Coordinates of N, CA and C in Angstrom, one line a residue:
M1 N 39.6 29.1 -41.1 CA 40.9 29.8 -41.3 C 40.8 31.2 -40.8
L2 N 41.8 31.5 -40.0 CA 41.9 32.8 -39.3 C 42.7 33.8 -40.1
T3 N 42.2 35.0 -40.3 CA 42.9 36.0 -41.0 C 42.9 37.3 -40.1
I4 N 44.0 37.9 -40.0 CA 44.1 39.2 -39.2 C 43.8 40.3 -40.2
V5 N 42.7 41.1 -39.8 CA 42.3 42.2 -40.6 C 43.0 43.5 -40.2
T6 N 43.0 43.8 -38.9 CA 43.7 44.9 -38.4 C 44.6 44.4 -37.2
E7 N 45.9 44.4 -37.4 CA 46.8 43.9 -36.4 C 47.0 44.9 -35.2
N8 N 47.0 44.4 -34.0 CA 47.3 45.3 -32.9 C 48.8 45.1 -32.5
T9 N 49.6 46.1 -32.8 CA 51.0 46.0 -32.6 C 51.4 46.1 -31.1
D10 N 50.5 46.5 -30.2 CA 50.7 46.6 -28.8 C 50.2 45.3 -28.2
R11 N 51.1 44.3 -28.0 CA 50.7 43.0 -27.5 C 51.0 42.8 -26.0
L12 N 51.5 43.9 -25.4 CA 51.9 43.8 -24.0 C 50.7 43.8 -23.1
L13 N 50.8 43.0 -22.0 CA 49.8 43.0 -21.0 C 50.0 44.0 -19.9
L14 N 51.2 44.5 -19.7 CA 51.5 45.4 -18.7 C 52.1 46.7 -19.2
T15 N 51.9 47.8 -18.6 CA 52.6 49.1 -18.9 C 54.0 49.0 -18.3
R16 N 54.9 49.9 -18.8 CA 56.2 49.9 -18.2 C 56.1 50.2 -16.7
A17 N 55.2 51.1 -16.3 CA 55.1 51.5 -14.9 C 54.7 50.3 -14.1
E18 N 53.7 49.5 -14.6 CA 53.2 48.3 -13.9 C 54.3 47.3 -13.7
I19 N 55.1 47.0 -14.7 CA 56.1 46.0 -14.5 C 57.3 46.5 -13.7
A20 N 57.6 47.9 -13.8 CA 58.6 48.5 -12.9 C 58.2 48.4 -11.5
A21 N 57.0 48.4 -11.2 CA 56.5 48.3 -9.8 C 56.8 47.0 -9.1
V22 N 56.9 45.9 -9.9 CA 57.2 44.6 -9.4 C 58.7 44.2 -9.6
V23 N 59.4 44.9 -10.5 CA 60.8 44.6 -10.7 C 61.5 46.0 -10.7
P24 N 61.6 46.7 -9.6 CA 62.0 48.1 -9.5 C 63.4 48.4 -9.8
E25 N 64.3 47.4 -9.8 CA 65.7 47.7 -9.9 C 66.2 47.4 -11.3
S26 N 65.4 47.4 -12.3 CA 65.8 47.1 -13.7 C 65.7 48.3 -14.6
D27 N 66.5 48.4 -15.6 CA 66.5 49.5 -16.5 C 65.3 49.3 -17.5
N28 N 65.0 50.3 -18.3 CA 63.9 50.3 -19.2 C 64.0 49.1 -20.3
A29 N 65.2 48.9 -20.8 CA 65.4 47.8 -21.8 C 65.1 46.5 -21.2
A30 N 65.6 46.3 -19.9 CA 65.3 45.0 -19.3 C 63.8 44.8 -18.9
L31 N 63.2 45.9 -18.5 CA 61.8 45.9 -18.2 C 60.9 45.6 -19.5
D32 N 61.3 46.2 -20.6 CA 60.6 45.9 -21.8 C 60.7 44.5 -22.3
A33 N 61.9 44.0 -22.1 CA 62.2 42.6 -22.5 C 61.4 41.6 -21.7
L34 N 61.4 41.9 -20.4 CA 60.6 41.0 -19.4 C 59.1 41.1 -19.7
N35 N 58.6 42.3 -20.0 CA 57.2 42.5 -20.3 C 56.8 41.7 -21.5
A36 N 57.7 41.8 -22.6 CA 57.4 41.0 -23.8 C 57.4 39.5 -23.6
R37 N 58.4 39.1 -22.7 CA 58.4 37.6 -22.4 C 57.2 37.2 -21.7
V38 N 56.8 37.9 -20.7 CA 55.7 37.6 -19.9 C 54.4 37.5 -20.7
S39 N 54.2 38.5 -21.6 CA 53.0 38.6 -22.4 C 53.0 37.4 -23.4
A40 N 54.2 37.1 -24.0 CA 54.2 35.9 -24.9 C 54.0 34.6 -24.2
L41 N 54.5 34.4 -23.0 CA 54.3 33.2 -22.3 C 52.8 33.0 -22.0
I42 N 52.1 34.1 -21.5 CA 50.7 34.0 -21.2 C 49.9 33.7 -22.4
V43 N 50.2 34.4 -23.5 CA 49.5 34.2 -24.8 C 49.6 32.7 -25.2
K44 N 50.8 32.1 -25.1 CA 51.0 30.7 -25.5 C 50.2 29.8 -24.5
A45 N 50.2 30.1 -23.2 CA 49.5 29.3 -22.3 C 48.0 29.4 -22.5
C46 N 47.5 30.5 -23.0 CA 46.1 30.7 -23.3 C 45.6 30.2 -24.6
N47 N 46.5 29.6 -25.4 CA 46.2 28.9 -26.6 C 45.6 29.9 -27.6
V48 N 46.1 31.1 -27.7 CA 45.5 32.1 -28.6 C 45.9 31.7 -30.0
A49 N 44.9 31.7 -30.9 CA 45.1 31.2 -32.3 C 46.0 32.2 -33.1
R50 N 46.9 31.6 -33.8 CA 47.9 32.3 -34.7 C 47.4 32.3 -36.1
A51 N 47.6 33.5 -36.8 CA 47.3 33.6 -38.2 C 48.6 33.8 -39.0
G52 N 49.2 32.8 -39.6 CA 50.4 32.9 -40.3 C 51.6 33.3 -39.4
A53 N 52.4 34.3 -39.9 CA 53.5 34.7 -39.1 C 53.2 35.8 -38.2
T54 N 52.0 36.3 -38.1 CA 51.6 37.4 -37.2 C 51.6 36.9 -35.8
P55 N 52.3 37.4 -34.8 CA 52.3 36.9 -33.5 C 50.9 37.1 -32.9
P56 N 50.4 36.0 -32.1 CA 49.1 36.1 -31.5 C 49.1 37.1 -30.3
T57 N 47.9 37.5 -30.0 CA 47.8 38.4 -28.8 C 46.5 38.3 -28.2
L58 N 46.4 38.6 -26.9 CA 45.2 38.7 -26.2 C 44.5 40.1 -26.3
R59 N 45.2 41.0 -26.9 CA 44.7 42.4 -27.1 C 43.7 42.4 -28.2
L60 N 43.0 43.5 -28.3 CA 41.9 43.7 -29.3 C 42.4 43.7 -30.7
E61 N 41.9 42.9 -31.6 CA 42.2 42.9 -33.0 C 41.0 42.7 -33.8
S62 N 41.0 43.2 -35.1 CA 39.9 42.9 -36.0 C 40.4 41.7 -36.8
V63 N 39.6 40.6 -36.9 CA 40.0 39.4 -37.6 C 38.8 38.9 -38.4
S64 N 39.1 37.8 -39.1 CA 38.1 37.1 -39.9 C 38.3 35.6 -39.9
D65 N 37.2 34.9 -39.7 CA 37.2 33.4 -39.7 C 36.4 32.9 -41.0
T66 N 37.0 32.0 -41.7 CA 36.3 31.4 -42.8 C 36.1 29.9 -42.5
F67 N 34.9 29.5 -42.6 CA 34.5 28.1 -42.4 C 34.0 27.5 -43.7
R68 N 34.5 26.3 -44.1 CA 34.0 25.6 -45.3 C 33.5 24.3 -44.8
L69 N 32.2 24.3 -44.5 CA 31.5 23.1 -43.9 C 31.1 22.1 -44.9
K70 N 31.5 20.8 -44.6 CA 31.1 19.7 -45.4 C 29.9 18.9 -44.8
S71 N 29.5 19.3 -43.6 CA 28.4 18.7 -43.0 C 27.7 19.7 -42.1
L72 N 26.5 19.4 -41.6 CA 25.8 20.3 -40.8 C 26.5 20.5 -39.4
Q73 N 26.5 21.7 -38.9 CA 27.2 21.9 -37.6 C 26.2 22.7 -36.7
D74 N 26.2 22.2 -35.4 CA 25.3 22.8 -34.5 C 25.9 24.2 -34.0
V75 N 27.2 24.3 -34.0 CA 27.8 25.5 -33.5 C 29.1 25.7 -34.2
L76 N 29.5 27.0 -34.4 CA 30.7 27.4 -35.0 C 31.6 28.0 -33.9
M77 N 32.8 27.6 -33.8 CA 33.8 28.0 -32.8 C 34.7 29.0 -33.4
L78 N 34.6 30.3 -33.0 CA 35.5 31.3 -33.5 C 36.9 31.1 -33.0
S79 N 37.9 31.6 -33.7 CA 39.3 31.4 -33.4 C 39.7 32.3 -32.2
R80 N 39.1 33.4 -32.1 CA 39.5 34.4 -31.0 C 38.3 34.7 -30.1
M81 N 38.6 35.0 -28.9 CA 37.6 35.4 -27.9 C 38.3 36.2 -26.8
P82 N 37.5 37.0 -26.1 CA 36.0 37.2 -26.2 C 35.7 38.1 -27.4
V83 N 34.5 37.9 -28.0 CA 34.1 38.7 -29.1 C 33.6 40.0 -28.6
V84 N 34.1 41.1 -29.2 CA 33.6 42.4 -28.8 C 32.5 42.9 -29.8
S85 N 32.7 42.7 -31.1 CA 31.6 43.0 -32.0 C 31.8 42.2 -33.3
I86 N 30.7 42.0 -34.0 CA 30.7 41.3 -35.2 C 30.4 42.2 -36.3
A87 N 31.3 42.4 -37.3 CA 31.1 43.4 -38.3 C 30.2 42.8 -39.4
S88 N 30.4 41.5 -39.7 CA 29.6 40.9 -40.8 C 29.7 39.4 -40.6
L89 N 28.6 38.7 -41.1 CA 28.6 37.3 -41.2 C 27.8 36.9 -42.4
T90 N 28.5 36.2 -43.3 CA 27.8 35.7 -44.6 C 27.8 34.2 -44.7
E91 N 26.7 33.7 -45.1 CA 26.5 32.2 -45.3 C 26.2 32.0 -46.8
A92 N 27.1 31.4 -47.5 CA 27.0 31.2 -49.0 C 26.8 32.5 -49.7
G93 N 27.5 33.6 -49.2 CA 27.5 34.9 -49.8 C 26.3 35.7 -49.4
V94 N 25.4 35.2 -48.5 CA 24.2 35.9 -48.1 C 24.5 36.5 -46.7
S95 N 24.3 37.8 -46.5 CA 24.5 38.4 -45.2 C 23.5 38.0 -44.2
L96 N 23.9 37.7 -43.0 CA 23.0 37.3 -41.9 C 23.0 38.4 -40.8
T97 N 21.9 38.4 -40.1 CA 21.7 39.4 -39.0 C 21.8 38.8 -37.7
E98 N 22.6 39.4 -36.8 CA 22.7 38.9 -35.4 C 21.4 39.1 -34.7
G99 N 21.0 38.1 -33.9 CA 19.7 38.2 -33.2 C 18.5 37.7 -33.9
T100 N 18.6 37.7 -35.3 CA 17.6 37.2 -36.1 C 18.0 35.9 -36.7
D101 N 19.1 35.9 -37.4 CA 19.6 34.7 -38.1 C 20.6 33.9 -37.3
Y102 N 21.3 34.5 -36.3 CA 22.2 33.8 -35.5 C 22.4 34.5 -34.2
E103 N 23.0 33.8 -33.2 CA 23.3 34.5 -31.9 C 24.7 34.1 -31.5
C104 N 25.4 34.9 -30.7 CA 26.8 34.6 -30.4 C 26.9 34.7 -28.9
D105 N 27.6 33.6 -28.4 CA 28.1 33.6 -27.0 C 29.5 34.3 -27.0
R106 N 29.5 35.6 -26.7 CA 30.7 36.4 -27.0 C 31.9 36.0 -26.1
S107 N 31.6 35.6 -24.8 CA 32.7 35.2 -24.0 C 33.4 34.0 -24.5
A108 N 32.7 33.0 -24.9 CA 33.2 31.7 -25.4 C 33.6 31.7 -26.9
G109 N 33.1 32.7 -27.6 CA 33.4 32.8 -29.1 C 32.6 31.7 -29.8
L110 N 31.3 31.5 -29.5 CA 30.5 30.4 -30.1 C 29.4 31.1 -30.9
L111 N 29.1 30.6 -32.1 CA 28.0 31.1 -32.9 C 27.0 30.0 -33.1
Y112 N 25.7 30.4 -33.0 CA 24.6 29.5 -33.2 C 23.6 30.0 -34.2
R113 N 23.2 29.1 -35.2 CA 22.3 29.5 -36.2 C 20.9 29.5 -35.6
L114 N 20.1 30.4 -36.0 CA 18.7 30.5 -35.5 C 17.7 30.3 -36.7
S115 N 16.6 29.6 -36.3 CA 15.5 29.5 -37.2 C 14.2 29.9 -36.4
G116 N 13.8 31.1 -36.6 CA 12.7 31.6 -35.8 C 13.3 31.9 -34.4
T117 N 12.6 31.3 -33.4 CA 13.1 31.4 -32.0 C 13.9 30.3 -31.5
E118 N 14.2 29.3 -32.4 CA 14.9 28.1 -32.0 C 16.3 28.0 -32.7
R119 N 17.2 27.4 -32.0 CA 18.5 27.1 -32.6 C 18.4 26.1 -33.7
S120 N 19.2 26.3 -34.8 CA 19.1 25.3 -35.9 C 20.6 24.9 -36.1
S121 N 20.9 24.5 -37.4 CA 22.2 24.0 -37.7 C 22.8 24.9 -38.8
W122 N 24.1 25.0 -38.8 CA 24.7 25.7 -39.9 C 24.8 24.8 -41.1
A123 N 24.4 25.3 -42.3 CA 24.4 24.5 -43.5 C 25.8 24.3 -44.1
C124 N 25.9 23.3 -45.0 CA 27.2 23.1 -45.7 C 27.5 24.3 -46.6
G125 N 28.7 24.5 -46.8 CA 29.1 25.7 -47.6 C 30.1 26.6 -46.9
T126 N 30.3 27.8 -47.4 CA 31.3 28.7 -46.9 C 30.6 29.8 -46.0
I127 N 31.2 29.9 -44.8 CA 30.7 31.0 -43.9 C 31.9 31.8 -43.5
V128 N 31.7 33.1 -43.7 CA 32.8 34.1 -43.4 C 32.3 35.0 -42.3
V129 N 33.1 35.1 -41.2 CA 32.7 36.0 -40.1 C 33.8 37.0 -39.9
S130 N 33.5 38.3 -39.9 CA 34.4 39.3 -39.6 C 34.1 39.9 -38.3
Y131 N 35.0 40.0 -37.4 CA 34.7 40.4 -36.0 C 35.9 41.0 -35.3
S132 N 35.7 41.6 -34.2 CA 36.7 42.1 -33.3 C 36.7 41.3 -32.0
A133 N 37.9 40.9 -31.5 CA 38.0 40.1 -30.3 C 39.3 40.4 -29.5
G134 N 39.2 40.3 -28.2 CA 40.3 40.6 -27.4 C 40.0 41.7 -26.5
W135 N 41.1 42.2 -25.8 CA 40.9 43.2 -24.8 C 41.5 44.5 -25.2
Q136 N 40.7 45.6 -25.2 CA 41.3 46.9 -25.4 C 42.0 47.4 -24.2
T137 N 41.4 47.1 -23.0 CA 42.0 47.4 -21.7 C 42.2 46.1 -21.0
V138 N 43.4 45.8 -20.6 CA 43.7 44.5 -20.0 C 43.0 44.4 -18.6
P139 N 42.2 43.3 -18.4 CA 41.5 43.2 -17.2 C 42.4 43.1 -16.0
H140 N 41.9 43.6 -14.8 CA 42.7 43.6 -13.6 C 43.3 42.3 -13.2
D141 N 42.5 41.2 -13.3 CA 43.0 39.9 -12.8 C 44.1 39.4 -13.8
L142 N 44.0 39.7 -15.1 CA 45.0 39.3 -16.0 C 46.3 40.1 -15.8
R143 N 46.2 41.4 -15.5 CA 47.4 42.2 -15.1 C 48.0 41.6 -13.9
E144 N 47.2 41.2 -12.9 CA 47.8 40.7 -11.7 C 48.5 39.4 -11.9
L145 N 48.0 38.5 -12.8 CA 48.7 37.3 -13.1 C 50.0 37.6 -13.9
A146 N 50.0 38.6 -14.8 CA 51.2 38.9 -15.5 C 52.2 39.5 -14.6
C147 N 51.8 40.3 -13.6 CA 52.8 40.8 -12.6 C 53.4 39.7 -11.8
K148 N 52.5 38.7 -11.4 CA 53.0 37.6 -10.6 C 54.1 36.8 -11.4
L149 N 53.8 36.6 -12.7 CA 54.7 35.8 -13.5 C 56.0 36.6 -13.7
A150 N 55.9 37.9 -13.9 CA 57.1 38.7 -14.0 C 58.0 38.6 -12.7
T151 N 57.3 38.7 -11.6 CA 58.1 38.5 -10.3 C 58.8 37.2 -10.2
M152 N 58.1 36.1 -10.6 CA 58.7 34.8 -10.6 C 59.9 34.7 -11.5
I153 N 59.7 35.2 -12.7 CA 60.8 35.1 -13.7 C 62.0 35.9 -13.2
A154 N 61.8 37.1 -12.7 CA 62.8 38.0 -12.2 C 63.6 37.4 -11.0
S155 N 62.8 36.7 -10.1 CA 63.4 36.1 -8.9 C 64.3 34.9 -9.3
E156 N 64.1 34.3 -10.5 CA 64.9 33.2 -10.9 C 66.2 33.6 -11.7
A157 N 66.3 34.9 -12.0 CA 67.4 35.4 -12.7 C 68.7 35.1 -11.9
G158 N 69.7 34.6 -12.6 CA 71.0 34.4 -12.0 C 71.1 33.1 -11.3
R159 N 70.1 32.2 -11.4 CA 70.2 30.9 -10.8 C 69.6 29.9 -11.8
D160 N 69.9 28.6 -11.5 CA 69.3 27.6 -12.4 C 67.8 27.4 -12.1
A161 N 67.0 27.9 -13.0 CA 65.5 27.9 -12.7 C 65.0 26.5 -12.7
S162 N 65.7 25.5 -13.1 CA 65.2 24.2 -13.1 C 65.5 23.4 -11.8
L163 N 66.1 24.1 -10.8 CA 66.5 23.5 -9.6 C 65.6 23.9 -8.5
G164 N 65.2 23.0 -7.6 CA 64.5 23.4 -6.4 C 65.1 22.6 -5.2
A165 N 64.6 22.9 -4.1 CA 65.2 22.3 -2.9 C 64.1 21.9 -1.9
M166 N 64.3 20.8 -1.2 CA 63.4 20.4 -0.1 C 64.2 20.1 1.1
E167 N 63.9 20.7 2.2 CA 64.7 20.4 3.4 C 63.8 20.3 4.6
I168 N 63.9 19.2 5.4 CA 63.3 19.1 6.7 C 64.4 18.9 7.7
P169 N 64.7 19.9 8.5 CA 65.9 19.8 9.4 C 66.0 18.5 10.1
G170 N 67.2 17.9 10.0 CA 67.5 16.7 10.7 C 66.8 15.4 10.1
V171 N 66.1 15.6 9.0 CA 65.4 14.5 8.3 C 65.7 14.4 6.9
L172 N 65.6 15.5 6.1 CA 65.7 15.3 4.7 C 66.3 16.6 4.1
S173 N 67.2 16.5 3.2 CA 67.7 17.6 2.4 C 68.1 17.1 1.0
E174 N 67.4 17.6 0.0 CA 67.7 17.2 -1.3 C 67.4 18.3 -2.3
T175 N 68.0 18.2 -3.4 CA 67.8 19.1 -4.6 C 67.2 18.3 -5.7
Y176 N 66.2 18.9 -6.3 CA 65.5 18.2 -7.4 C 65.3 19.1 -8.6
R177 N 65.1 18.6 -9.7 CA 64.9 19.3 -11.0 C 63.5 19.2 -11.4
F178 N 62.8 20.3 -11.7 CA 61.4 20.3 -12.0 C 61.1 20.8 -13.4
G179 N 62.1 21.1 -14.2 CA 61.8 21.6 -15.6 C 62.9 22.3 -16.1
R180 N 62.9 22.5 -17.5 CA 64.0 23.3 -18.1 C 63.8 24.8 -17.8
P181 N 64.9 25.6 -17.8 CA 64.8 27.0 -17.6 C 64.0 27.7 -18.8
D182 N 64.1 27.1 -19.9 CA 63.4 27.7 -21.1 C 62.0 27.0 -21.4
D183 N 61.5 26.3 -20.4 CA 60.2 25.6 -20.6 C 59.1 26.7 -20.8
P184 N 58.4 26.6 -21.9 CA 57.4 27.7 -22.2 C 56.2 27.7 -21.4
L185 N 55.9 26.7 -20.6 CA 54.7 26.6 -19.8 C 54.8 27.5 -18.6
V186 N 53.7 28.2 -18.2 CA 53.7 29.0 -17.1 C 53.5 28.1 -15.8
P187 N 53.9 28.6 -14.6 CA 53.7 27.8 -13.4 C 52.2 27.5 -13.2
A188 N 51.9 26.4 -12.5 CA 50.6 25.9 -12.3 C 49.6 26.9 -11.7
E189 N 50.1 27.7 -10.7 CA 49.2 28.7 -10.1 C 48.8 29.8 -11.1
I190 N 49.7 30.1 -12.0 CA 49.3 31.1 -13.0 C 48.3 30.5 -14.0
M191 N 48.6 29.3 -14.4 CA 47.7 28.6 -15.3 C 46.3 28.4 -14.7
E192 N 46.2 28.1 -13.5 CA 44.9 28.0 -12.8 C 44.2 29.3 -12.8
G193 N 44.9 30.4 -12.6 CA 44.3 31.7 -12.6 C 43.8 32.1 -14.0
L194 N 44.5 31.7 -15.1 CA 44.1 32.0 -16.4 C 42.8 31.2 -16.8
Q195 N 42.8 29.9 -16.3 CA 41.6 29.1 -16.6 C 40.4 29.6 -15.8
R196 N 40.6 30.0 -14.6 CA 39.5 30.5 -13.8 C 38.9 31.8 -14.4
G197 N 39.8 32.6 -14.9 CA 39.4 33.9 -15.5 C 38.8 33.7 -16.9
G198 N 38.8 32.5 -17.5 CA 38.3 32.3 -18.8 C 39.1 32.8 -19.9
Y199 N 40.4 32.9 -19.7 CA 41.3 33.4 -20.7 C 41.9 32.3 -21.7
V200 N 41.8 31.1 -21.3 CA 42.3 30.0 -22.1 C 41.3 29.7 -23.2
N201 N 41.8 29.8 -24.4 CA 40.9 29.6 -25.6 C 40.8 28.1 -26.0
R202 N 39.6 27.6 -25.7 CA 39.4 26.1 -26.0 C 39.0 25.9 -27.5
N203 N 38.8 27.0 -28.2 CA 38.3 26.9 -29.6 C 39.5 26.7 -30.5
A204 N 40.6 27.3 -30.3 CA 41.7 27.4 -31.2 C 42.3 26.0 -31.4
I205 N 42.7 25.7 -32.6 CA 43.3 24.4 -32.9 C 44.7 24.6 -33.4
G206 N 45.3 25.8 -33.3 CA 46.6 26.1 -33.7 C 46.8 27.4 -34.4

C-alpha cells in the first residue's frame, strides 16, 4: 500500500519558458494548461502509482510502502522509482540497515533481503519502507519528450486529431481514423522514448 508522506505540488515536467519555446504563440494560461496536460499524459503512460486521490507525479516525493507478506518473497517492488533515499525500513517492527540487512536497486525500485553476503528472502509479516523517489530536476531526455508531445498536441489544435491521410499521387488518396482525440495514450515514438529512458514503472499495480 502506497502512502504519500510529503506531496510535491509541482507536477509539471516543463517550465513555462520551455513550453513557450515550442508553442510560442500561446498566452500564459494556454501554456500552463498544455503543460499540465502533457505532464499528466506522460505520468499516465509511465504507469506512476497513485495513492488515493493525490495525483501521481514523476517529480520527487516522500512516500511510504507497506507490505503484508503471507509467503516468502525474493524481492520487494517499491511503488515509486527511481529511489533517491530510504529514510527507514522496518520488518515486523524491527529497523533494518541498508547494505547490511538489505540492498536496493534504486533505478528499478527493487529491495533485496540480505543474510551475510548473500541475498535471502523477505519473511512473512509487515514491512514498512519510507523513502523518497522521483526527480527533483527533470532529466534532459524526459524534458525533450515532453516538448515533443506538447508540439504534437499543439499542432493538432483546430482539427480532428483522430484523422490522418495517406496519398500516393495518381495511385491512392484516402483518409483514415487512428484513434479518439481524447485518447490518453501518448504516440508510439514518445512511448518508446519513455521506455528506453527507464521512466515506465513496471512495479506499480495501480
